[in-house]
Amino acid sequence: QVQLVESGGGLVQAGGSLRLSCAASGSGFKINAMGWYRQAPGKQRELVAHIASGGRTNYADSVKGRFTISRDNAENTVYLQMNSLKPEDTAVYYCNVEARSSYSTRDYWGRGTQVTVSS
């Protein structure tokens, strides 16, 4: 079993920055891909950024050039640096990891962290 703990959300003015972190813990697993999703009120959950085990990244068009995803494999932690934040970035942000054990490969989700950008 993998547990995910997210941190770093909060309230920020438009144009500001926040850094989200998500640490995976547990035993008997290896992390493959890691990513961040978000869900705004009344909208579907959407991919924000994704980073493969080898470091290749991809981003939603709406955050390209403003957000940067990175990972620390030694610490099983993924980060999302968010710059030039806009009110439309307001959402609950969820960490997602794909973890492989001896028995299976599956996705795990964090509980989410609220990001609110005021205009």
Short mmCIF file of C-alpha atoms in Angstrom, two decimals:
data_model
loop_
_atom_site.label_atom_id
_atom_site.label_comp_id
_atom_site.label_asym_id
_atom_site.label_seq_id
_atom_site.Cartn_x
_atom_site.Cartn_y
_atom_site.Cartn_z
CA GLN A 1 0.00 0.00 0.00
CA VAL A 2 1.22 3.49 -0.89
CA GLN A 3 0.31 6.59 1.07
CA LEU A 4 0.55 10.04 -0.48
CA VAL A 5 0.88 13.22 1.53
CA GLU A 6 0.45 16.52 -0.27
CA SER A 7 1.44 19.95 0.96
CA GLY A 8 1.95 23.47 -0.27
CA GLY A 9 -1.50 24.65 -1.27
CA GLY A 10 -2.97 27.94 -0.12
CA LEU A 11 -4.24 31.35 -1.08
CA VAL A 12 -2.17 33.57 -3.36
CA GLN A 13 -2.76 36.67 -5.42
CA ALA A 14 -2.74 36.52 -9.20
CA GLY A 15 0.81 36.59 -10.49
CA GLY A 16 2.13 34.86 -7.41
CA SER A 17 3.75 31.47 -6.93
CA LEU A 18 3.17 28.30 -4.97
CA ARG A 19 5.05 25.02 -4.74
CA LEU A 20 3.20 21.78 -4.17
CA SER A 21 4.85 18.66 -2.82
CA CYS A 22 3.68 15.08 -2.67
CA ALA A 23 5.59 12.41 -0.79
CA ALA A 24 4.89 8.72 -1.29
CA SER A 25 5.52 6.28 1.51
CA GLY A 26 5.07 2.59 2.14
CA SER A 27 7.05 -0.53 1.43
CA GLY A 28 7.48 -3.07 -1.29
CA PHE A 29 6.83 -0.78 -4.22
CA LYS A 30 8.61 1.15 -6.94
CA ILE A 31 7.23 4.42 -8.28
CA ASN A 32 6.79 4.70 -12.02
CA ALA A 33 5.09 7.85 -13.29
CA MET A 34 4.02 10.73 -11.08
CA GLY A 35 1.69 13.57 -11.81
CA TRP A 36 -0.61 16.34 -10.70
CA TYR A 37 -4.27 16.74 -11.57
CA ARG A 38 -6.73 19.42 -10.60
CA GLN A 39 -10.46 19.79 -10.26
CA ALA A 40 -12.26 23.09 -10.16
CA PRO A 41 -15.84 23.39 -8.89
CA GLY A 42 -18.28 22.07 -11.44
CA LYS A 43 -15.55 20.76 -13.72
CA GLN A 44 -13.97 17.42 -14.40
CA ARG A 45 -10.61 16.48 -13.01
CA GLU A 46 -7.88 17.29 -15.52
CA LEU A 47 -4.22 16.51 -15.94
CA VAL A 48 -1.93 19.40 -15.07
CA ALA A 49 1.51 17.84 -15.41
CA HIS A 50 3.07 14.40 -15.65
CA ILE A 51 6.61 13.12 -15.20
CA ALA A 52 7.74 9.68 -16.25
CA SER A 53 10.22 7.56 -14.32
CA GLY A 54 12.95 8.64 -16.73
CA GLY A 55 12.15 12.30 -16.27
CA ARG A 56 10.18 13.05 -19.43
CA THR A 57 7.48 15.60 -18.73
CA ASN A 58 4.28 16.80 -20.31
CA TYR A 59 1.94 19.63 -19.38
CA ALA A 60 -1.55 20.83 -20.02
CA ASP A 61 -1.49 23.62 -22.58
CA SER A 62 -3.00 26.00 -20.02
CA VAL A 63 0.03 25.74 -17.71
CA LYS A 64 2.91 25.41 -20.16
CA GLY A 65 5.61 27.96 -19.43
CA ARG A 66 4.22 28.69 -15.98
CA PHE A 67 4.30 25.37 -14.11
CA THR A 68 7.22 22.99 -13.67
CA ILE A 69 6.98 19.41 -12.46
CA SER A 70 9.97 17.65 -10.96
CA ARG A 71 10.69 14.60 -8.85
CA ASP A 72 13.15 13.33 -6.30
CA ASN A 73 13.38 9.59 -6.84
CA ALA A 74 15.40 9.02 -3.69
CA GLU A 75 12.63 10.58 -1.63
CA ASN A 76 9.70 9.34 -3.77
CA THR A 77 8.51 12.92 -3.94
CA VAL A 78 7.02 14.93 -6.77
CA TYR A 79 6.86 18.71 -6.89
CA LEU A 80 4.85 21.24 -8.84
CA GLN A 81 6.27 24.74 -9.03
CA MET A 82 3.50 27.09 -10.05
CA ASN A 83 4.41 30.59 -11.20
CA SER A 84 2.40 33.44 -12.69
CA LEU A 85 -0.72 32.00 -11.14
CA LYS A 86 -4.09 33.03 -12.53
CA PRO A 87 -7.56 32.95 -10.96
CA GLU A 88 -8.47 30.15 -13.37
CA ASP A 89 -5.80 27.98 -11.71
CA THR A 90 -8.01 27.85 -8.62
CA ALA A 91 -8.83 24.20 -7.93
CA VAL A 92 -8.13 21.26 -5.69
CA TYR A 93 -4.84 19.75 -6.82
CA TYR A 94 -4.35 16.00 -6.54
CA CYS A 95 -1.14 14.04 -6.62
CA ASN A 96 -1.18 10.81 -8.60
CA VAL A 97 1.46 8.09 -8.74
CA GLU A 98 1.71 4.80 -10.55
CA ALA A 99 3.36 2.27 -8.27
CA ARG A 100 4.53 -1.22 -9.03
CA SER A 101 4.70 -4.02 -6.45
CA SER A 102 5.44 -7.71 -6.79
CA TYR A 103 1.79 -8.33 -7.50
CA SER A 104 0.42 -5.42 -9.46
CA THR A 105 0.79 -1.95 -10.89
CA ARG A 106 -1.82 0.59 -9.93
CA ASP A 107 -2.56 4.24 -9.46
CA TYR A 108 -2.73 5.99 -6.11
CA TRP A 109 -4.26 9.37 -5.35
CA GLY A 110 -3.61 11.95 -2.69
CA ARG A 111 -6.43 13.60 -0.79
CA GLY A 112 -5.93 16.89 -2.57
CA THR A 113 -4.73 20.34 -1.61
CA GLN A 114 -6.66 23.54 -2.27
CA VAL A 115 -5.08 26.26 -4.39
CA THR A 116 -6.95 29.55 -4.52
CA VAL A 117 -5.77 32.43 -6.69
CA SER A 118 -7.39 35.78 -6.05
CA SER A 119 -7.68 38.46 -8.71
#
